[in-house]
Tab-separated table of C-alpha atoms in Angstrom:
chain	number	residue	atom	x	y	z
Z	1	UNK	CA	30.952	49.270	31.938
Z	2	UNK	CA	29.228	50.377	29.081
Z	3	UNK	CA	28.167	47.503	26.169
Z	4	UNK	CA	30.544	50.068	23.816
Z	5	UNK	CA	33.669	49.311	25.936
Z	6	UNK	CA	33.488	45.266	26.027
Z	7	UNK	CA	35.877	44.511	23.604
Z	8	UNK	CA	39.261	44.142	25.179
Z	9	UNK	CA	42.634	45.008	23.595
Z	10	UNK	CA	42.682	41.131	23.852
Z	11	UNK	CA	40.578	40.847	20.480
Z	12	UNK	CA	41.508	39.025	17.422
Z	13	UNK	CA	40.210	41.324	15.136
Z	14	UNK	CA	40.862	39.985	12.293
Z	15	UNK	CA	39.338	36.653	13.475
Z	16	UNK	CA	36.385	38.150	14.452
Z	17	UNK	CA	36.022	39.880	11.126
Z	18	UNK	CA	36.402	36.344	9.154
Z	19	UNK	CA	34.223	34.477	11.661
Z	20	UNK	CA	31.185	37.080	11.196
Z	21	UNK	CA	31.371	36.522	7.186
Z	22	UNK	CA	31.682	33.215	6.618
Z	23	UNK	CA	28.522	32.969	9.092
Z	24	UNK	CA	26.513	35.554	7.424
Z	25	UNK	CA	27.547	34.614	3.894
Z	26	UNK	CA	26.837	30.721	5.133
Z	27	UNK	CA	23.436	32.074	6.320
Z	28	UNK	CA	22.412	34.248	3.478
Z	29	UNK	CA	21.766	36.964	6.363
Z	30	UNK	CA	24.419	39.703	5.657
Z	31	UNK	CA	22.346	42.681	7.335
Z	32	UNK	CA	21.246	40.166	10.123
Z	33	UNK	CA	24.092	41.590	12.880
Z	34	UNK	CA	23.557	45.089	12.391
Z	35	UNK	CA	22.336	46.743	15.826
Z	36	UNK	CA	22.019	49.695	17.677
Z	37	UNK	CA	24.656	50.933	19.256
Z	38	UNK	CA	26.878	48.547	17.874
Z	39	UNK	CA	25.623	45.631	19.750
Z	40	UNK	CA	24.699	42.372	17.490
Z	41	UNK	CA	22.380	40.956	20.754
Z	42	UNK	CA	19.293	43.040	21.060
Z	43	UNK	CA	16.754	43.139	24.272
Z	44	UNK	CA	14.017	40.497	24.091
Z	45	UNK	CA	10.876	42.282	23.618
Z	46	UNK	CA	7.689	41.833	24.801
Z	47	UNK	CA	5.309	38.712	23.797
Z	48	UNK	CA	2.408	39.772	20.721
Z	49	UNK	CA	-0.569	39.895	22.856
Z	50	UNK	CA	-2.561	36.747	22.608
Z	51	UNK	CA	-6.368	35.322	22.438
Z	52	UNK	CA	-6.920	34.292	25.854
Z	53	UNK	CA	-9.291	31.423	24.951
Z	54	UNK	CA	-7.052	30.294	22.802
Z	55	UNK	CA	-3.958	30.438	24.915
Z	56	UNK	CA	-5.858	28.228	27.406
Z	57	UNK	CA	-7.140	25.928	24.947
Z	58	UNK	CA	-3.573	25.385	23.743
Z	59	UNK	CA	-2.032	25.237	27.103
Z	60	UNK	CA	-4.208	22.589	28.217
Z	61	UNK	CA	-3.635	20.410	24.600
Z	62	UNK	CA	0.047	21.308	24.778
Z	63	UNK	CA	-0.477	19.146	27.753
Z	64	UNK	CA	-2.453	16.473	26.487
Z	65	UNK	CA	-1.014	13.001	26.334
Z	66	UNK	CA	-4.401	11.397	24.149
Z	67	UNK	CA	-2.968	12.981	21.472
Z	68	UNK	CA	-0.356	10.703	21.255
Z	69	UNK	CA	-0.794	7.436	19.163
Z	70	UNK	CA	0.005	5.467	22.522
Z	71	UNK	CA	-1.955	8.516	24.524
Z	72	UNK	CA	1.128	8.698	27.067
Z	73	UNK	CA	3.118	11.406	25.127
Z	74	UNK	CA	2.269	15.026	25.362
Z	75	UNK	CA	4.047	17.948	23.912
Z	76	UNK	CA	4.833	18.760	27.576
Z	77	UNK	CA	6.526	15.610	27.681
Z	78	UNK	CA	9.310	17.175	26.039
Z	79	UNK	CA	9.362	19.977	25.903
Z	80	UNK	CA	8.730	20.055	30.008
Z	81	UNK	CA	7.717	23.576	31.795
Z	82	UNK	CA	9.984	22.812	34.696
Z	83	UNK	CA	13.290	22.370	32.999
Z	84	UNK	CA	12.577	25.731	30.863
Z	85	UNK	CA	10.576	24.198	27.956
Z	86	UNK	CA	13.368	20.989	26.758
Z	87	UNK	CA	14.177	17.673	28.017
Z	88	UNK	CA	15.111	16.600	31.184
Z	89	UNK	CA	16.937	13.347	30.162
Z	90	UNK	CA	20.673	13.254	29.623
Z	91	UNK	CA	20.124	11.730	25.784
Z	92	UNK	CA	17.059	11.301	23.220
Z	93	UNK	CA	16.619	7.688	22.274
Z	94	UNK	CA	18.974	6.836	19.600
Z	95	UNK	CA	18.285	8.432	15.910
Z	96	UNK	CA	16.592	11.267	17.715
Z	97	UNK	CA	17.747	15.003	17.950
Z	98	UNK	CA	17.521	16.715	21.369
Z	99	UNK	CA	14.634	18.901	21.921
Z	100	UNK	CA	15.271	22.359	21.714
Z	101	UNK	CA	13.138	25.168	24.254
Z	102	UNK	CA	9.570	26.041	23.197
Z	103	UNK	CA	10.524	29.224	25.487
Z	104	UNK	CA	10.865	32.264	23.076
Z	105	UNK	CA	10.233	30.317	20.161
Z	106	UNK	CA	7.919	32.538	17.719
Z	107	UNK	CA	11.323	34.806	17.664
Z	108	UNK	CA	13.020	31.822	15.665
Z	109	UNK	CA	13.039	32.484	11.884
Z	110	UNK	CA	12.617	28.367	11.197
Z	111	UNK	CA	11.439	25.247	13.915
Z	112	UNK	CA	13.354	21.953	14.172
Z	113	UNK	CA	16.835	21.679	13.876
Z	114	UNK	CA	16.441	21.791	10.860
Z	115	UNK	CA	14.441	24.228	9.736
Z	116	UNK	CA	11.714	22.054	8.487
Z	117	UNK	CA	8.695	24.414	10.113
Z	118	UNK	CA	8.024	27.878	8.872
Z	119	UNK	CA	5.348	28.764	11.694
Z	120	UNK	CA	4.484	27.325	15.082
Z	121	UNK	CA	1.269	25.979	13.548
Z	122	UNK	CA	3.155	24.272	11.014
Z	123	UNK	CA	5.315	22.543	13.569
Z	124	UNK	CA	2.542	21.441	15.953
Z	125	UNK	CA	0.647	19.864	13.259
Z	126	UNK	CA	3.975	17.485	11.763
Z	127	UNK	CA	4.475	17.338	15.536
Z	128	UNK	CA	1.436	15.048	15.720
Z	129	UNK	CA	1.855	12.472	12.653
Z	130	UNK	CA	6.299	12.393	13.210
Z	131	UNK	CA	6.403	8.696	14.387
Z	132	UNK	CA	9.355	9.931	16.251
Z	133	UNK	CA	7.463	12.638	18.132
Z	134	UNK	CA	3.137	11.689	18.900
Z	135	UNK	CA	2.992	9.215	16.172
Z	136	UNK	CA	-0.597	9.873	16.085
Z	137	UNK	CA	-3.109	10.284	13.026
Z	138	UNK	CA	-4.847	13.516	12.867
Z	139	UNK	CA	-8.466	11.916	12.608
Z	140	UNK	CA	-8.064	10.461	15.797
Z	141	UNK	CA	-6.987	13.409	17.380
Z	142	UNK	CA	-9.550	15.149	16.103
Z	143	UNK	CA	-12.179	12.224	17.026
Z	144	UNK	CA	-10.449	12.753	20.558
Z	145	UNK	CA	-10.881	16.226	21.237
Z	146	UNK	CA	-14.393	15.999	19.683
Z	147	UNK	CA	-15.782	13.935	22.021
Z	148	UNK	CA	-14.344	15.716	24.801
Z	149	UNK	CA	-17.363	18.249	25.864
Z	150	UNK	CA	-14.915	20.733	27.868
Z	151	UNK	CA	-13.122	21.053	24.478
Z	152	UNK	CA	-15.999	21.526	21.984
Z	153	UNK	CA	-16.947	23.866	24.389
Z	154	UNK	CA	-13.531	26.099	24.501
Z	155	UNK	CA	-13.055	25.531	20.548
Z	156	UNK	CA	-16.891	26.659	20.100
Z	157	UNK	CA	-16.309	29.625	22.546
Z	158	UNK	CA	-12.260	30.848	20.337
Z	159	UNK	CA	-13.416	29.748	16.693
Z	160	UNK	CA	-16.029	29.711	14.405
Z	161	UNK	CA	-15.657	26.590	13.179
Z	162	UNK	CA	-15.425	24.594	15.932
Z	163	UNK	CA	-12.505	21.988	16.093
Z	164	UNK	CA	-10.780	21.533	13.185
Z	165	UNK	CA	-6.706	20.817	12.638
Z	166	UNK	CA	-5.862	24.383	11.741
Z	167	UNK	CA	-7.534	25.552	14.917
Z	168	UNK	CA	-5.834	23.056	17.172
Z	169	UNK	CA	-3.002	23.882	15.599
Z	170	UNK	CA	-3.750	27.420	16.178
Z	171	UNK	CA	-4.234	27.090	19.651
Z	172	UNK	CA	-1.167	25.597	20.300
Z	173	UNK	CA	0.812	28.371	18.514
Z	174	UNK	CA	-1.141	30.544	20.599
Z	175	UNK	CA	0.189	29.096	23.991
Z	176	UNK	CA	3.607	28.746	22.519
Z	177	UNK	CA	3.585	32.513	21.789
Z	178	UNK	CA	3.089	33.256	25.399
Z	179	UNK	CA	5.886	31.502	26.325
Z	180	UNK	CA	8.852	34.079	25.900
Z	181	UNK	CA	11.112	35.341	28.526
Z	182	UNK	CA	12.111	39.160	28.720
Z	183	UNK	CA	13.306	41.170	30.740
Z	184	UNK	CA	17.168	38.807	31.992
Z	185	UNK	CA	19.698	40.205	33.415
Z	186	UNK	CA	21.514	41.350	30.080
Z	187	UNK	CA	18.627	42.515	28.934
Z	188	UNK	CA	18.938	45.206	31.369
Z	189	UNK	CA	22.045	45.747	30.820
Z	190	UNK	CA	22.015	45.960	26.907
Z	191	UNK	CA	19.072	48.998	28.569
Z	192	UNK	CA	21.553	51.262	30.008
Z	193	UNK	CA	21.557	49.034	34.042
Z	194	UNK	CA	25.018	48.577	33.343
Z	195	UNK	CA	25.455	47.001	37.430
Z	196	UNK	CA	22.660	44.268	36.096
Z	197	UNK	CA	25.658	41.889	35.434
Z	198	UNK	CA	28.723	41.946	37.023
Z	199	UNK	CA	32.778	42.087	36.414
Z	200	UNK	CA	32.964	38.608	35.402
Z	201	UNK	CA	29.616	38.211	33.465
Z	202	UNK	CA	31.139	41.318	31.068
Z	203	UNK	CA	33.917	39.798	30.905
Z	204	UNK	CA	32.368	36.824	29.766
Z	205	UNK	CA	30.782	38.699	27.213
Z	206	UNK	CA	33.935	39.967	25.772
Z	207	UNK	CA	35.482	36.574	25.777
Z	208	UNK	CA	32.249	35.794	23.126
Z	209	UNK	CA	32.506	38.859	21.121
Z	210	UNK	CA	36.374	38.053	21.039
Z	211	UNK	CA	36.258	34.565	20.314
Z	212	UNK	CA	33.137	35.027	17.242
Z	213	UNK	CA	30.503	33.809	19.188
Z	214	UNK	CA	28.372	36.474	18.462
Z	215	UNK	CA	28.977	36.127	14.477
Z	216	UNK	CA	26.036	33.289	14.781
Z	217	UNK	CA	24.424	34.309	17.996
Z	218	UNK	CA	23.293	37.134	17.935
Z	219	UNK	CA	19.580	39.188	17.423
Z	220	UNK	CA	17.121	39.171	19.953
Z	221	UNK	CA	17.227	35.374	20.153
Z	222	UNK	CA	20.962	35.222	20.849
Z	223	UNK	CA	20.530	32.702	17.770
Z	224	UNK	CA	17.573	31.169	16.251
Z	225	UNK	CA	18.003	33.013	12.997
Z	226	UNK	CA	20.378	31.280	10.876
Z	227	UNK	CA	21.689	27.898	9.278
Z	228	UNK	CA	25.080	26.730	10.069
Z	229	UNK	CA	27.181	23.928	9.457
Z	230	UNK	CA	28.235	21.922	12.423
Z	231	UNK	CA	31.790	21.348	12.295
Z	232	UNK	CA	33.214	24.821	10.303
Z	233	UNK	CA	36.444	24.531	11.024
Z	234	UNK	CA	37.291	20.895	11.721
Z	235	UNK	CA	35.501	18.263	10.502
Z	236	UNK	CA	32.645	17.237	13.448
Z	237	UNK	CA	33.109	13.644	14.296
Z	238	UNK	CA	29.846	12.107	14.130
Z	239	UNK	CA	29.452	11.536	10.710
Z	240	UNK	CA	25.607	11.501	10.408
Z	241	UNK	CA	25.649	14.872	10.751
Z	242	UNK	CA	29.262	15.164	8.854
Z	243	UNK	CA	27.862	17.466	5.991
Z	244	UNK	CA	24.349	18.615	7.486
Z	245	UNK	CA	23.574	22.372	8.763
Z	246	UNK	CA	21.493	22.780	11.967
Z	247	UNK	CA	19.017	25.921	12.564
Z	248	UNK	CA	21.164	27.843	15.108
Z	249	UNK	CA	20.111	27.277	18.436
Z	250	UNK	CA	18.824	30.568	20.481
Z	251	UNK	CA	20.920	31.182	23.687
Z	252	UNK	CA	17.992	32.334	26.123
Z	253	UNK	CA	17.864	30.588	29.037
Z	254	UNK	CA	20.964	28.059	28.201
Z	255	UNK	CA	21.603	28.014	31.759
Z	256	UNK	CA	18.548	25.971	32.482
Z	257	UNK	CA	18.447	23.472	29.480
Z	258	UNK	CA	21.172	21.140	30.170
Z	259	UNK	CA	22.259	18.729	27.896
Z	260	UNK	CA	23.552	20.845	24.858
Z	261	UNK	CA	24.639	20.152	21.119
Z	262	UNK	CA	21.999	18.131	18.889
Z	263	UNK	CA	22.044	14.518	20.315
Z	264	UNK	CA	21.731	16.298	23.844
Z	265	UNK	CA	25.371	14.492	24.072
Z	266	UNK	CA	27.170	17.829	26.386
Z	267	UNK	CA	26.750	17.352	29.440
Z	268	UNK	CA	27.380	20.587	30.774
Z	269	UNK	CA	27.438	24.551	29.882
Z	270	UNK	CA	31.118	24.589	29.816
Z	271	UNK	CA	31.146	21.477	27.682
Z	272	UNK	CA	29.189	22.595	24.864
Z	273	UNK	CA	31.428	25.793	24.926
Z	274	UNK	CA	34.873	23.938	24.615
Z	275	UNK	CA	33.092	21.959	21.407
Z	276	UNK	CA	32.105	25.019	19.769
Z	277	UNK	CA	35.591	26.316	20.351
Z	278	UNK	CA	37.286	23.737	18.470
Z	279	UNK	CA	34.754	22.756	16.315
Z	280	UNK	CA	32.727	26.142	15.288
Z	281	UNK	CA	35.880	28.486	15.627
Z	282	UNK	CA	38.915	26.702	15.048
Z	283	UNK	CA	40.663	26.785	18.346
Z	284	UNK	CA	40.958	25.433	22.088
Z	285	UNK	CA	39.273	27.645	24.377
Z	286	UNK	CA	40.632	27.940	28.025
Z	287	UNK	CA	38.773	26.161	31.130
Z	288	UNK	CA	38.788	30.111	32.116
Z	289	UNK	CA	37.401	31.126	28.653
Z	290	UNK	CA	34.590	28.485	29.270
Z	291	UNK	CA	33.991	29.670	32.671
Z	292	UNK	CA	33.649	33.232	32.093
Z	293	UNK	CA	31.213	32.769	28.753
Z	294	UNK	CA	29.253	30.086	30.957
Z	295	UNK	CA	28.704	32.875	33.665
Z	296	UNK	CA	27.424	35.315	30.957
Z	297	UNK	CA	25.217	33.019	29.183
Z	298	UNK	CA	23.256	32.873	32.293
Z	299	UNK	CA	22.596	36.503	32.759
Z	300	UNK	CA	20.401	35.485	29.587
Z	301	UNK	CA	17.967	33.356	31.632
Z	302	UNK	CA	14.703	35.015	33.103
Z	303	UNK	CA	11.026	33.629	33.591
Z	304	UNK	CA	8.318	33.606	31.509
Z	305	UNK	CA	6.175	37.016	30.998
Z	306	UNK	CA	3.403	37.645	31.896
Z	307	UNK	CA	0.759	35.090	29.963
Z	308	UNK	CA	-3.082	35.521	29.660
């Protein structure tokens, strides 16, 4: 089936239609859904191609746990490259916001939740000082990787200068760039491999076009490219986050970073579905509803491309 015929003459139209403007108006983004052929998802594309000395200088720092204040936390730690770039634990310590995936990253318009970080070099280097993240001071990070000789080395070898903050920082960024994922399952399909998903994946994918899904994920992130309020259309019961807006989460590779929401507090897929149902578009969706969009959402998932 063609991405042209998904929409079922099950769609609230009219819904739809409201839940696509109050995003975009909420957002500021009112051209951001426009697509071809009328699809507001668009393939991933390939990852910018990167410095090579620098990608390896950042992967190994990325890595690092000296520097962390208490030299046992590393950006790795987590943000871990075997449960697709997030956390592995069920929670984040109290007062802390989940993780979200490094993977396909540089395609979000902001970093953090919310939206504090304009680049990825801007969000490694308040990465390093957050005393809720490294809680480290940059001149002992920079004392650290100094005296390592393998590093002065590398940074000697990729930069001018030497080590410096902006070049760690740039090195990270660098890494973190590499770390997209084209080429899922839907990805093919939104290509013209219409058998790269099956029945009930597209139907899935109606069930989010019908239900406004789509109104804020959507773009080659599936997300990652607008603010929203959490709690739209009923009032989200945690009230330290009552009033606040959240950076839209990108969808790639949901399937693989268990738990969900901003406090990491759904357990499951399905879960995080039925809250955004209620809470995000104003009524109960179906255990079949949450199913079906589950089974779609992982036709997003893929590896990582192909890194220097």
């Amino acid at each position: 089936m063609r991405p042209s015929e998904q929409l079922s003459k099950r769609k609230p139209a009219s819904r739809v239609r409201a839940g696509l403007a109050v995003c975009c108006v909420f957002a500021g983004l009112h051209g951001a859904l426009a697509a071809p052929a009328g699809e507001a998802i668009l393939p991933l594309p390939q990852a910018a191609r990167q410095d090579p000395a620098k990608v390896a200088l950042g992967r190994r720092l990325f890595s690092d746990a000296r520097l962390s204040g208490d030299k046992r936390q590393s950006c790795a730690a987590c943000h871990n490259p075997a449960a697709a770039q997030t956390r592995t634990q069920a929670q984040p310590r109290p007062g802390m916001l989940d993780a979200p995936t490094v993977f396909n990253a540089a395609f979000n318009f902001r970093l953090y939740w919310d939206g504090r970080a304009a680049t990825l070099e801007q969000q490694a280097g308040s990465a390093i000082e957050n005393p809720a993240e490294m809680a480290a001071r940059w001149a002992d990070v920079l004392r650290t990787v100094e005296q390592d000789a393998d590093y002065r080395r590398g940074f000697s070898a990729a930069f001018r200068d030497g080590v410096t903050r902006a070049n760690i920082e740039q090195a990270i960024a660098a890494y973190e760039r590499t770390l997209t994922t084209p080429g899922s399952r839907f990805d093919r399909y939104l290509r013209g491999d219409y058998g790269a998903i099956s029945a009930a994946e597209r139907e899935g994918y109606a069930r989010f076009k019908q239900a406004g899904c789509v109104a804020c994920h959507q773009g080659v992130n599936v997300g990652g490219n607008m603010y929203q309020q959490l709690g739209v259309m009923e009032a989200y019961p945690d009230r330290d986050v009552a009033a606040r807006r959240f950076k839209v989460p990108s969808l790639r590779n949901v399937a693989r970073t268990a738990p969900y929401l901003h406090d990491g507090s759904a357990a499951t897929l399905e879960q995080a579905i039925g809250i955004m149902f209620r809470y995000q578009l104003g009524r109960p969706g179906s255990k079949e509803d949450q199913a079906l969009i589950a089974q779609f959402l992982a036709t997003l998932s893929a590896p990582p491309g192909a890194q220097p």
